[in-house]
Short mmCIF file of C-alpha atoms in Angstrom, two decimals:
data_model
loop_
_atom_site.label_atom_id
_atom_site.label_comp_id
_atom_site.label_asym_id
_atom_site.label_seq_id
_atom_site.Cartn_x
_atom_site.Cartn_y
_atom_site.Cartn_z
CA MET A 1 -14.94 -20.72 32.13
CA THR A 2 -18.08 -18.85 31.02
CA VAL A 3 -18.13 -15.74 28.90
CA ALA A 4 -19.56 -13.85 31.88
CA ALA A 5 -16.61 -14.91 34.01
CA VAL A 6 -14.16 -13.86 31.31
CA LEU A 7 -15.77 -10.45 31.02
CA ALA A 8 -15.89 -10.02 34.78
CA ALA A 9 -12.20 -10.78 35.03
CA ALA A 10 -11.39 -8.40 32.23
CA MET A 11 -13.49 -5.46 33.42
CA PRO A 12 -13.52 -4.96 37.17
CA CYS A 13 -15.61 -2.01 38.27
CA ALA A 14 -12.87 -0.63 40.50
CA ALA A 15 -10.55 0.39 37.68
CA ALA A 16 -10.37 0.93 33.95
CA SER A 17 -7.71 -1.21 32.31
CA LEU A 18 -6.49 -2.36 28.93
CA ASP A 19 -4.90 -5.78 28.51
CA VAL A 20 -2.31 -5.94 25.71
CA ALA A 21 -0.52 -9.00 24.30
CA TRP A 22 1.71 -9.75 21.35
CA TRP A 23 3.59 -12.76 20.00
CA LYS A 24 7.33 -12.37 19.50
CA ASP A 25 10.36 -14.67 19.69
CA GLY A 26 8.14 -17.72 20.06
CA ARG A 27 6.17 -16.60 23.12
CA VAL A 28 3.42 -14.32 24.36
CA HIS A 29 4.36 -10.95 25.85
CA VAL A 30 1.73 -9.21 27.97
CA THR A 31 1.28 -5.85 29.63
CA GLN A 32 -1.60 -4.11 31.35
CA LEU A 33 -2.47 -0.42 31.20
CA ARG A 34 -4.47 1.08 34.07
CA GLN A 35 -6.35 4.29 34.63
CA GLY A 36 -6.62 4.77 38.40
CA GLY A 37 -8.47 2.61 40.90
CA ALA A 38 -7.46 -0.62 42.56
CA ALA A 39 -5.22 -3.24 41.01
CA VAL A 40 -6.82 -5.57 38.49
CA PRO A 41 -6.04 -9.28 38.03
CA ALA A 42 -2.97 -10.03 35.95
CA PHE A 43 -3.29 -12.26 32.89
CA ASP A 44 -1.07 -14.48 30.76
CA GLY A 45 -1.07 -16.30 27.44
CA GLY A 46 -3.28 -19.07 28.80
CA ARG A 47 -6.19 -16.70 29.34
CA MET A 48 -9.45 -17.62 27.59
CA VAL A 49 -10.87 -14.80 25.47
CA PRO A 50 -14.05 -14.57 23.39
CA LEU A 51 -13.45 -14.66 19.64
CA GLY A 52 -15.97 -11.91 18.96
CA SER A 53 -15.98 -10.75 15.35
CA LEU A 54 -12.40 -11.92 14.83
CA TRP A 55 -13.89 -14.99 13.17
CA LYS A 56 -14.42 -12.86 10.06
CA LEU A 57 -10.68 -12.24 9.80
CA PHE A 58 -9.95 -15.97 9.72
CA VAL A 59 -12.57 -16.52 6.99
CA TYR A 60 -11.00 -13.65 5.01
CA LEU A 61 -7.50 -15.12 5.36
CA TYR A 62 -8.60 -18.60 4.33
CA THR A 63 -10.51 -17.41 1.26
CA VAL A 64 -7.68 -15.14 0.11
CA GLU A 65 -5.04 -17.86 0.47
CA THR A 66 -7.16 -20.55 -1.22
CA ARG A 67 -8.55 -18.17 -3.86
CA THR A 68 -12.09 -18.98 -2.85
CA PRO A 69 -14.56 -16.79 -4.84
CA LEU A 70 -15.78 -13.85 -2.77
CA PRO A 71 -18.80 -12.30 -4.51
CA ASP A 72 -19.92 -8.90 -3.28
CA TYR A 73 -22.76 -8.92 -0.77
CA ARG A 74 -25.82 -6.97 -1.86
CA CYS A 75 -27.93 -5.41 0.88
CA GLY A 76 -31.66 -5.98 0.58
CA GLY A 77 -32.65 -3.77 3.50
CA ARG A 78 -34.36 -6.51 5.52
CA ASP A 79 -31.59 -7.87 7.75
CA PRO A 80 -30.72 -5.55 10.69
CA ASP A 81 -27.08 -6.74 10.54
CA GLU A 82 -26.76 -5.01 7.16
CA VAL A 83 -26.09 -1.83 9.13
CA TYR A 84 -22.47 -3.05 9.22
CA CYS A 85 -22.42 -3.71 5.47
CA CYS A 86 -24.16 -1.27 3.16
CA ASP A 87 -27.33 0.67 2.45
CA ALA A 88 -30.33 -1.07 0.86
CA GLY A 89 -29.69 -1.61 -2.84
CA GLN A 90 -25.92 -1.18 -2.47
CA SER A 91 -23.14 -3.78 -2.35
CA VAL A 92 -20.02 -4.32 -0.26
CA SER A 93 -16.77 -5.97 -1.39
CA ARG A 94 -14.39 -8.10 0.64
CA ASP A 95 -11.94 -5.44 1.91
CA ALA A 96 -14.63 -2.99 2.91
CA ALA A 97 -16.59 -5.85 4.51
CA LEU A 98 -13.58 -6.78 6.65
CA ALA A 99 -12.89 -3.22 7.78
CA GLN A 100 -16.60 -2.60 8.48
CA SER A 101 -17.07 -6.00 10.17
CA CYS A 102 -19.85 -7.17 7.84
CA GLY A 103 -20.60 -10.66 9.13
CA LEU A 104 -23.20 -11.35 6.46
CA PHE A 105 -20.47 -11.11 3.82
CA PHE A 106 -18.24 -13.72 5.51
CA ALA A 107 -20.97 -16.19 6.54
CA PRO A 108 -19.48 -19.66 5.83
CA ALA A 109 -22.80 -20.86 4.40
CA ARG A 110 -22.91 -17.98 1.88
CA LEU A 111 -19.35 -18.71 0.76
CA MET A 112 -19.99 -22.48 0.77
CA LEU A 113 -16.93 -23.25 2.89
CA ALA A 114 -16.43 -27.00 3.30
CA THR A 115 -14.86 -28.49 6.43
CA PRO A 116 -12.22 -30.87 4.92
CA PRO A 117 -10.28 -28.23 2.91
CA TRP A 118 -10.70 -25.74 5.76
CA ARG A 119 -9.20 -28.17 8.29
CA ALA A 120 -6.41 -29.16 5.89
CA TYR A 121 -5.44 -25.52 5.34
CA TRP A 122 -5.16 -24.64 9.02
CA THR A 123 -3.48 -27.93 9.95
CA GLN A 124 -0.83 -27.36 7.28
CA ARG A 125 -0.02 -23.89 8.60
CA LEU A 126 -0.51 -24.40 12.32
CA GLY A 127 0.36 -28.04 12.79
CA ALA A 128 2.94 -27.14 15.44
CA ILE A 129 0.16 -26.01 17.77
CA PRO A 130 -1.23 -28.81 19.98
CA ALA A 131 -4.41 -30.19 18.43
CA GLY A 132 -6.52 -29.37 21.48
CA ASP A 133 -5.74 -25.68 21.12
CA LEU A 134 -6.94 -25.70 17.51
CA ALA A 135 -10.47 -26.96 18.10
CA TRP A 136 -11.90 -23.53 17.39
CA LEU A 137 -10.32 -23.64 13.90
CA SER A 138 -11.27 -27.23 13.09
CA ALA A 139 -14.35 -26.32 11.04
CA PRO A 140 -16.06 -23.14 9.78
CA SER A 141 -19.06 -24.05 11.92
CA GLN A 142 -16.87 -23.74 15.05
CA LEU A 143 -16.42 -20.01 14.43
CA ALA A 144 -18.79 -17.95 16.55
CA PRO A 145 -18.42 -14.68 18.44
CA GLU A 146 -19.11 -16.35 21.80
CA ARG A 147 -16.42 -19.00 21.21
CA LEU A 148 -13.70 -18.94 23.90
CA VAL A 149 -10.14 -19.45 22.71
CA ARG A 150 -6.77 -19.44 24.43
CA LEU A 151 -5.02 -16.14 23.84
CA ASP A 152 -1.71 -17.80 22.94
CA SER A 153 -3.54 -20.04 20.44
CA LEU A 154 -5.14 -16.99 18.81
CA LEU A 155 -1.80 -15.19 18.52
CA ARG A 156 -0.03 -18.28 17.17
CA ALA A 157 -2.71 -18.64 14.51
CA LEU A 158 -2.11 -15.03 13.42
CA ALA A 159 1.65 -15.69 13.39
CA GLY A 160 1.15 -18.66 11.05
CA ILE A 161 -0.43 -16.66 8.22
CA PRO A 162 1.81 -16.50 5.11
CA PRO A 163 3.10 -12.99 4.29
CA ALA A 164 1.13 -12.68 1.04
CA GLY A 165 -2.24 -13.38 2.66
CA ARG A 166 -1.37 -11.23 5.63
CA ALA A 167 -0.42 -8.32 3.34
CA GLU A 168 -3.84 -8.39 1.68
CA ALA A 169 -5.59 -8.38 5.04
CA GLU A 170 -3.36 -5.58 6.32
CA GLN A 171 -4.23 -3.45 3.29
CA ALA A 172 -7.90 -3.68 4.25
CA LEU A 173 -7.32 -3.31 7.99
CA LEU A 174 -5.34 -0.08 7.68
CA ARG A 175 -8.75 1.55 7.26
CA VAL A 176 -9.52 0.89 10.92
CA VAL A 177 -7.26 3.72 12.12
CA LEU A 178 -8.26 5.95 9.19
CA ASP A 179 -12.04 5.88 8.93
CA GLY A 180 -13.23 2.81 10.81
CA ARG A 181 -13.86 2.27 14.49
CA GLY A 182 -10.45 3.74 15.24
CA ALA A 183 -10.97 6.92 13.24
CA ASP A 184 -8.64 9.72 14.36
CA SER A 185 -6.27 7.27 16.06
CA VAL A 186 -3.98 7.34 13.01
CA ARG A 187 -2.17 10.31 14.58
CA TRP A 188 -0.95 7.97 17.34
CA PHE A 189 -0.28 4.81 15.35
CA GLY A 190 0.59 5.98 11.86
CA SER A 191 0.40 2.78 9.83
CA ARG A 192 1.87 0.55 12.57
CA LEU A 193 -1.47 -1.01 13.53
CA ARG A 194 -3.30 -3.35 11.10
CA VAL A 195 -6.06 -4.89 13.23
CA LYS A 196 -9.60 -6.24 13.08
CA THR A 197 -11.77 -4.76 15.81
CA PHE A 198 -14.14 -6.83 17.93
CA SER A 199 -16.81 -6.22 20.55
CA TRP A 200 -18.73 -8.71 22.63
CA HIS A 201 -21.17 -8.48 25.48
CA GLU A 202 -23.28 -10.41 27.92
CA GLY A 203 -25.89 -8.53 29.87
CA LYS A 204 -24.66 -5.00 30.56
CA GLU A 205 -20.97 -5.82 30.32
CA ARG A 206 -18.96 -5.09 27.20
CA LEU A 207 -15.51 -6.16 26.05
CA GLY A 208 -13.98 -4.30 23.12
CA GLY A 209 -10.62 -4.38 21.41
CA ALA A 210 -8.82 -5.61 18.32
CA ALA A 211 -6.38 -8.21 17.02
CA GLY A 212 -4.17 -8.44 13.97
CA TRP A 213 -0.60 -7.39 13.29
CA LEU A 214 1.89 -4.61 13.66
CA ALA A 215 3.62 -3.29 10.55
CA ASP A 216 6.40 -5.90 10.75
CA GLY A 217 3.98 -8.84 11.04
CA THR A 218 4.05 -9.11 14.86
CA PRO A 219 0.66 -10.54 15.99
CA VAL A 220 -1.08 -8.30 18.55
CA TRP A 221 -4.26 -8.38 20.66
CA PHE A 222 -5.76 -5.91 23.12
CA ALA A 223 -9.06 -5.56 24.96
CA GLY A 224 -10.73 -3.50 27.67
CA GLN A 225 -14.07 -2.36 28.99
CA GLY A 226 -16.35 -0.81 26.38
CA THR A 227 -16.78 -1.17 22.62
CA SER A 228 -13.88 -1.37 20.21
CA SER A 229 -14.36 2.27 19.19
CA THR A 230 -14.44 3.59 22.76
CA VAL A 231 -11.41 1.46 23.68
CA LEU A 232 -9.39 2.82 20.77
CA ARG A 233 -10.38 6.42 21.46
CA ALA A 234 -9.62 6.14 25.17
CA TRP A 235 -6.36 4.20 25.02
CA ALA A 236 -4.72 5.08 21.68
CA PRO A 237 -1.91 7.35 23.03
CA ARG A 238 -0.88 4.96 25.79
CA LEU A 239 -1.34 1.85 23.65
CA ALA A 240 0.88 3.32 20.94
CA ALA A 241 3.57 3.99 23.55
CA VAL A 242 3.74 0.41 24.90
CA LEU A 243 3.53 -1.55 21.65
CA PRO A 244 6.89 -2.90 20.41
CA GLN A 245 8.69 -1.08 17.62
CA ALA A 246 7.68 -2.40 14.21
CA GLU A 247 9.46 -1.54 10.97
CA PRO A 248 7.68 -2.69 7.80
CA GLU A 249 9.51 -4.35 4.94
CA ASP A 250 10.20 -1.86 2.18
CA SER A 251 7.82 -3.15 -0.47
CA GLY A 252 7.20 -1.80 -3.93
CA CYS A 253 9.63 -0.64 -6.57
CA VAL A 254 10.52 2.89 -7.67
CA MET A 255 12.88 3.68 -10.55
CA VAL A 256 14.34 7.19 -10.54
CA ASP A 257 16.08 8.80 -13.52
CA TYR A 258 18.63 11.17 -12.01
CA PHE A 259 19.92 14.50 -13.39
CA VAL A 260 17.79 14.34 -16.55
CA ARG A 261 18.23 18.08 -17.13
CA TYR A 262 21.99 18.05 -16.56
CA PRO A 263 24.11 15.95 -18.99
CA LEU A 264 26.87 13.97 -17.31
CA ARG A 265 30.50 14.38 -18.30
CA THR A 266 32.16 11.81 -16.02
CA VAL A 267 31.38 9.49 -13.14
CA ARG A 268 34.44 8.50 -11.11
CA GLY A 269 34.95 6.21 -8.12
CA ASP A 270 37.92 5.73 -5.82
CA GLU A 271 39.62 3.59 -8.48
CA GLY A 272 38.98 5.76 -11.50
CA PRO A 273 36.17 6.09 -14.09
CA ALA A 274 33.09 4.06 -13.21
CA ALA A 275 32.09 1.20 -15.50
CA PRO A 276 28.47 0.84 -16.63
CA GLY A 277 26.39 -1.25 -14.23
CA PRO A 278 25.49 -1.18 -10.52
CA LEU A 279 27.66 1.19 -8.48
CA ARG A 280 29.06 0.29 -5.06
CA GLY A 281 31.03 2.77 -2.98
CA ARG A 282 31.76 6.49 -3.21
CA TYR A 283 31.54 8.36 -6.51
CA ARG A 284 31.81 11.83 -7.92
CA VAL A 285 29.73 12.89 -10.91
CA THR A 286 30.81 15.88 -13.02
CA PHE A 287 28.25 17.59 -15.25
CA ASP A 288 28.82 19.24 -18.62
CA ASN A 289 28.26 22.63 -16.98
CA GLY A 290 31.31 22.06 -14.75
CA GLN A 291 29.41 21.42 -11.52
CA ALA A 292 30.17 18.27 -9.51
CA LEU A 293 28.39 16.17 -6.88
CA ALA A 294 29.54 13.34 -4.60
CA PHE A 295 27.29 10.43 -3.71
CA ARG A 296 27.35 6.92 -2.26
CA SER A 297 25.72 3.79 -3.64
CA ALA A 298 25.20 0.26 -2.33
CA GLY A 299 24.26 -1.18 -5.72
CA ASP A 300 20.96 0.70 -5.94
CA MET A 301 22.40 3.30 -8.36
CA VAL A 302 23.13 2.10 -11.90
CA LEU A 303 25.31 3.80 -14.50
CA GLU A 304 24.02 3.29 -18.04
CA LYS A 305 25.78 4.20 -21.27
CA ALA A 306 23.86 4.76 -24.50
CA PRO A 307 25.27 3.81 -27.95
CA ASP A 308 26.05 7.49 -28.56
CA GLY A 309 28.24 7.53 -25.46
CA ARG A 310 25.79 9.51 -23.32
CA MET A 311 25.79 8.40 -19.65
CA THR A 312 22.78 8.35 -17.33
CA LEU A 313 22.23 7.42 -13.68
CA ARG A 314 19.20 5.48 -12.56
CA GLY A 315 18.20 4.46 -9.02
CA ARG A 316 15.98 1.56 -7.99
CA PHE A 317 14.48 1.65 -4.47
CA GLY A 318 11.67 0.43 -2.30
CA VAL A 319 8.89 2.97 -1.80
CA ASN A 320 9.90 3.94 1.74
CA GLU A 321 13.57 4.39 0.78
CA TYR A 322 12.40 6.60 -2.09
CA VAL A 323 10.13 8.66 0.18
CA ALA A 324 12.93 9.08 2.73
CA ARG A 325 15.34 10.29 0.03
CA VAL A 326 12.75 12.88 -1.02
CA ILE A 327 12.52 14.09 2.60
CA ASP A 328 16.31 14.42 2.77
CA ARG A 329 16.51 16.26 -0.56
CA GLU A 330 13.44 18.49 -0.34
CA ALA A 331 13.34 19.47 3.32
CA GLY A 332 14.47 17.58 6.42
CA ALA A 333 13.39 15.10 9.08
CA GLU A 334 12.68 17.68 11.80
CA PRO A 335 10.26 18.49 13.28
CA VAL A 336 8.94 14.93 13.23
CA GLU A 337 5.27 15.73 12.57
CA ALA A 338 6.17 17.92 9.61
CA ALA A 339 8.44 15.19 8.22
CA ARG A 340 5.65 12.62 8.56
CA ALA A 341 3.28 14.92 6.66
CA LEU A 342 5.89 15.40 3.93
CA ALA A 343 6.42 11.63 3.74
CA ILE A 344 2.73 11.13 2.99
CA ALA A 345 2.74 14.00 0.49
CA ALA A 346 5.77 12.52 -1.32
CA ARG A 347 4.20 9.04 -1.43
CA SER A 348 0.93 10.56 -2.70
CA TYR A 349 2.73 12.54 -5.41
CA LEU A 350 4.50 9.37 -6.52
CA GLN A 351 1.23 7.44 -6.71
CA GLN A 352 -0.50 10.20 -8.65
CA ASN A 353 2.27 10.99 -11.13
CA ALA A 354 4.64 8.07 -11.63
CA ARG A 355 4.46 5.92 -14.73
CA GLN A 356 4.11 2.17 -14.28
CA VAL A 357 6.92 0.39 -16.13
CA ALA A 358 7.63 -3.33 -15.79
CA GLY A 359 6.13 -3.51 -12.32
CA CYS A 360 7.90 -0.38 -11.04
CA GLN A 361 6.79 3.18 -10.52
CA HIS A 362 9.00 5.28 -12.79
CA ILE A 363 9.70 8.97 -12.10
CA THR A 364 12.42 11.55 -12.74
CA ASP A 365 14.51 13.41 -10.19
CA SER A 366 13.63 16.98 -11.07
CA SER A 367 12.39 20.22 -9.57
CA ALA A 368 9.46 19.79 -11.97
CA THR A 369 8.47 16.54 -10.22
CA GLN A 370 10.13 15.93 -6.86
CA ARG A 371 13.81 15.85 -6.08
CA VAL A 372 15.39 12.67 -4.76
CA SER A 373 18.70 12.42 -2.93
CA PRO A 374 21.26 10.18 -4.69
CA ASN A 375 22.63 9.22 -1.27
CA PRO A 376 21.18 6.55 1.05
CA ALA A 377 18.37 7.93 3.20
CA SER A 378 19.13 9.20 6.70
CA ALA A 379 17.86 7.19 9.67
CA ALA A 380 15.48 9.99 10.70
CA ALA A 381 13.95 10.31 7.22
CA LEU A 382 13.55 6.53 6.99
CA ALA A 383 11.77 6.54 10.35
CA ALA A 384 9.23 9.07 9.03
CA ALA A 385 8.70 7.07 5.84
CA ARG A 386 8.28 3.75 7.65
CA TRP A 387 5.97 5.20 10.29
CA THR A 388 3.63 6.37 7.50
CA ASP A 389 4.11 3.24 5.35
CA GLN A 390 1.34 2.96 2.68
CA LEU A 391 -0.47 6.14 3.79
CA VAL A 392 -1.45 8.62 1.07
CA VAL A 393 -3.75 11.60 0.54
CA ASP A 394 -6.77 10.64 -1.55
CA GLY A 395 -9.24 12.92 -3.31
CA ALA A 396 -6.93 15.87 -4.02
CA PRO A 397 -4.05 16.53 -6.43
CA VAL A 398 -0.98 16.60 -4.19
CA ARG A 399 1.76 19.21 -4.60
CA TYR A 400 4.23 20.81 -2.23
CA HIS A 401 6.60 23.75 -2.15
CA ARG A 402 9.42 24.98 0.02
CA ASP A 403 7.80 28.18 1.27
CA THR A 404 4.78 29.23 -0.83
CA PRO A 405 1.36 27.94 0.30
CA SER A 406 -1.33 27.55 -2.35
CA ALA A 407 -4.33 25.35 -3.11
CA ASP A 408 -3.64 21.64 -2.51
CA THR A 409 0.00 22.40 -1.76
CA LEU A 410 1.96 21.57 1.35
CA ALA A 411 4.42 24.38 2.05
CA TRP A 412 7.31 23.06 4.14
CA THR A 413 7.78 26.29 6.10
CA ARG A 414 4.12 26.27 7.12
CA ALA A 415 4.26 22.57 7.99
CA VAL A 416 7.21 23.30 10.27
CA ALA A 417 5.38 26.19 11.91
CA LEU A 418 2.26 24.09 12.52
CA ALA A 419 4.28 21.20 13.93
CA ARG A 420 6.02 23.56 16.34
CA GLN A 421 2.60 24.74 17.48
CA GLY A 422 1.81 21.16 18.49
CA LYS A 423 -0.15 20.10 15.40
CA THR A 424 0.04 16.43 14.43
CA PHE A 425 0.90 15.23 10.93
CA ASP A 426 -2.74 14.58 10.01
CA GLU A 427 -3.65 18.13 11.05
CA VAL A 428 -0.78 19.46 8.92
CA LEU A 429 -2.11 17.50 5.95
CA ALA A 430 -5.69 18.68 6.54
CA ASP A 431 -4.42 22.25 6.45
CA ALA A 432 -2.62 21.69 3.14
CA TYR A 433 -5.21 19.45 1.44
CA PRO A 434 -8.64 20.39 2.88
CA HIS A 435 -10.47 18.38 0.21
CA GLY A 436 -8.32 15.27 0.60
CA ALA A 437 -8.49 12.38 3.05
CA LEU A 438 -5.94 9.93 4.40
CA ALA A 439 -6.13 6.51 2.77
CA ALA A 440 -4.07 3.39 2.18
CA ALA A 441 -2.15 3.33 -1.09
CA GLY A 442 -3.73 1.19 -3.78
CA ASN A 443 -2.13 -1.86 -5.34
CA SER A 444 -1.76 -3.28 -8.84
CA GLY A 445 -5.03 -5.17 -8.58
CA ALA A 446 -7.09 -2.15 -9.58
CA ARG A 447 -10.60 -2.78 -10.87
CA CYS A 448 -11.14 -2.21 -14.56
CA LEU A 449 -13.92 0.07 -15.75
CA ARG A 450 -13.69 -0.56 -19.50
CA LEU A 451 -13.36 2.38 -21.89
CA ALA A 452 -15.21 1.06 -24.94
CA GLN A 453 -14.35 4.03 -27.18
CA ASN A 454 -10.64 3.59 -26.53
CA GLU A 455 -10.79 -0.15 -27.25
CA VAL A 456 -12.72 0.38 -30.51
CA TRP A 457 -10.15 2.92 -31.71
CA LEU A 458 -7.23 0.64 -30.83
CA GLU A 459 -8.81 -2.36 -32.57
CA ARG A 460 -9.43 -0.27 -35.70
CA GLU A 461 -5.88 1.11 -35.83
CA LEU A 462 -3.93 -2.08 -35.12
CA PRO A 463 -4.15 -3.59 -38.66
CA ARG A 464 -2.61 -0.43 -40.15
CA TRP A 465 0.16 -0.43 -37.52
CA GLN A 466 1.27 -3.98 -38.25
CA ARG A 467 3.34 -3.15 -41.36
CA VAL A 468 5.46 -0.83 -39.22
CA LEU A 469 5.55 -2.99 -36.09
CA ARG A 470 6.62 -6.13 -37.96
CA GLN A 471 9.89 -4.36 -38.70
CA GLU A 472 10.55 -3.41 -35.06
CA ALA A 473 12.97 -5.73 -33.24
CA GLY A 474 11.39 -7.45 -30.25
CA TYR A 475 7.75 -6.68 -31.08
CA GLU A 476 5.27 -9.45 -30.15
CA ALA A 477 1.58 -8.76 -30.57
CA PRO A 478 -0.35 -9.44 -27.36
CA PRO A 479 -2.38 -12.67 -27.64
CA GLN A 480 -5.60 -10.68 -27.49
CA LEU A 481 -6.71 -7.06 -27.61
CA PRO A 482 -5.73 -5.37 -24.34
CA ALA A 483 -8.47 -4.17 -22.02
CA VAL A 484 -8.43 -0.38 -21.72
CA CYS A 485 -9.50 0.74 -18.23
CA ALA A 486 -10.46 4.10 -16.78
CA LEU A 487 -7.66 5.71 -14.79
CA ALA A 488 -8.80 7.25 -11.51
CA SER A 489 -5.61 9.18 -10.80
CA GLY A 490 -1.97 9.39 -11.74
CA ALA A 491 -0.18 8.91 -15.04
CA PRO A 492 -1.38 6.36 -17.63
CA TYR A 493 0.29 2.95 -17.46
CA SER A 494 0.17 -0.58 -18.82
CA GLU A 495 -0.30 -3.61 -16.57
CA GLN A 496 1.71 -6.24 -18.41
CA SER A 497 0.80 -9.18 -16.18
CA ARG A 498 -2.91 -8.73 -16.96
CA ASN A 499 -2.71 -7.22 -20.48
CA ARG A 500 -4.46 -4.01 -19.41
CA ILE A 501 -3.96 -0.32 -20.09
CA PHE A 502 -5.08 2.33 -17.62
CA MET A 503 -5.74 5.80 -19.06
CA ARG A 504 -8.41 8.46 -19.53
CA PRO A 505 -11.08 8.57 -22.27
CA LEU A 506 -9.95 9.58 -25.77
CA ALA A 507 -10.50 13.26 -26.40
CA THR A 508 -7.39 14.63 -28.12
CA ARG A 509 -4.49 13.59 -30.35
CA GLU A 510 -2.29 13.36 -27.25
CA ASP A 511 -4.73 10.84 -25.75
CA ARG A 512 -4.42 8.69 -28.89
CA ILE A 513 -0.63 8.90 -28.67
CA THR A 514 -0.86 7.84 -25.04
CA LEU A 515 -2.89 4.77 -25.98
CA ALA A 516 -0.40 3.83 -28.70
CA HIS A 517 2.47 4.40 -26.26
CA GLU A 518 1.04 2.07 -23.61
CA TYR A 519 0.17 -0.56 -26.21
CA LEU A 520 3.83 -0.55 -27.33
CA HIS A 521 4.92 -1.26 -23.75
CA LEU A 522 2.78 -4.42 -23.96
CA GLY A 523 4.01 -5.39 -27.43
CA LEU A 524 7.68 -4.84 -26.49
CA ARG A 525 7.35 -6.26 -22.98
CA ARG A 526 10.11 -8.87 -23.48
CA HIS A 527 12.57 -6.55 -25.24
CA PRO A 528 14.91 -3.96 -23.67
CA ARG A 529 13.65 -1.28 -26.06
CA GLY A 530 10.22 -1.65 -24.48
CA GLN A 531 11.52 0.32 -21.48
CA ASP A 532 13.17 3.04 -23.59
CA GLU A 533 10.64 5.85 -23.12
CA ASP A 534 12.10 8.09 -25.85
CA TYR A 535 12.00 5.31 -28.42
CA VAL A 536 8.48 4.22 -27.44
CA GLU A 537 7.18 7.79 -27.55
CA ARG A 538 8.67 8.45 -31.01
CA LEU A 539 7.20 5.22 -32.36
CA ALA A 540 3.81 5.94 -30.76
CA ARG A 541 3.65 9.34 -32.46
CA ARG A 542 4.60 7.80 -35.79
CA LEU A 543 1.89 5.15 -35.47
CA THR A 544 -0.76 7.69 -34.49
CA ASP A 545 0.06 9.82 -37.54
CA LEU A 546 0.28 6.95 -40.05
CA LYS A 547 -2.77 8.24 -41.91
CA LEU A 548 -0.66 11.24 -42.93
CA GLU A 549 2.01 9.04 -44.54
CA ALA A 550 1.94 7.92 -48.13
CA PRO A 551 0.89 4.28 -48.56
#
């Protein structure tokens, strides 16, 4: 079947239609959306579809999984296809190249992709697919936009991608509904849609659409008449309504210190005083001021007892569970658009202000930060958190308040009023944070812009610190001087897996204390005291002021 025949079948002049397919429960599910006119031909999983620019997604996935080097592509200004990549003299990196559909970046010849390892990779993951259906994936040279592939083969290939590689691609592809060819469609999809757009043409006919995954990993494909951007703009509301429900896994880790301003007197369960450790069941905490509070725990709340007998409660949650508990504690899950806006504000506040400790974001439950319910999140709050999974406000310091609007502050009462006027969550956020923009939350693989002054100071001070640190139980000097990297936003933190510290340039005594503090987290990384913030802070201050001590 020729490309012209495929396009003719997909785009009859008598009616506008959108073909939609997804892979679930081991088979292809299809549906067809129509906008007036006569009936259009039905389709099934055996339909042949042009690959279009989806070939770039498969190169991305292969290189990520096999750790193939992906150098940035630098635009020289001579190739007309650089319009999809960058301006002359600028460069584009892998994630931006995928979202922007920069084919020059993913050219197999540029990346020196060899056929034998390529074929071995795809055969290992997709060996269950009949060999004849995999011809288009047999060699990098077989990838071309005009290549026709069976729709069910394409969806099965997407289903065979390991979760880790898929997660990296999804992080890049979330941009499509934010600022790519699907800009402004985020109000319909939230973060449910993680797709690579494609467009193809022959003569005057155009076929546009996208393929990728829903938030739960369900492979999806859709296409209709026009370019990918016009298809998304025209069909987003109806497409969002027919796609299957997709709840993302609750990734990430958030540690919450509860009731830090209110000392605990007792914590009792149904069978008496609670023992230190994970709590399961119903409990009642009584504070020193006489107030009491009931809560439930499924093992995610931990009672800790210090040597002096003082008790503390700490929660450990996935990011969406944390965000949902903030919604329950700070406001409510209705109206839905206001709750979605608050979910993004809460996730943004966490990203900007939490401390990174042992791979978790660490924050306190306090009116000075954001309050977090000690009870499991309600279903409605969880729905708002999952629907906005990974979405944050970028470019503005995020705050919120119950009823007092101010600069860069979401006031809940105003959010409710706007939602009741028919405003969508992104419009509510634009009202609260006019200088911010929706973005996908970053990950731990942040780039390091070295702070030379900070590193020189740390290297100079370390020899004098050693006489104190050698006496501290559990201290192990890092094998080499940590890299100190510029912090774009949020609280300073140490990245133990890569021996890096993220902070701001040294300017004050408090900055020097911060650098000492984060270095101690690295030096005490294998010892329980390395996570004791009070101990680490006291020791950091002592080290910073050593020059004031007698030798």
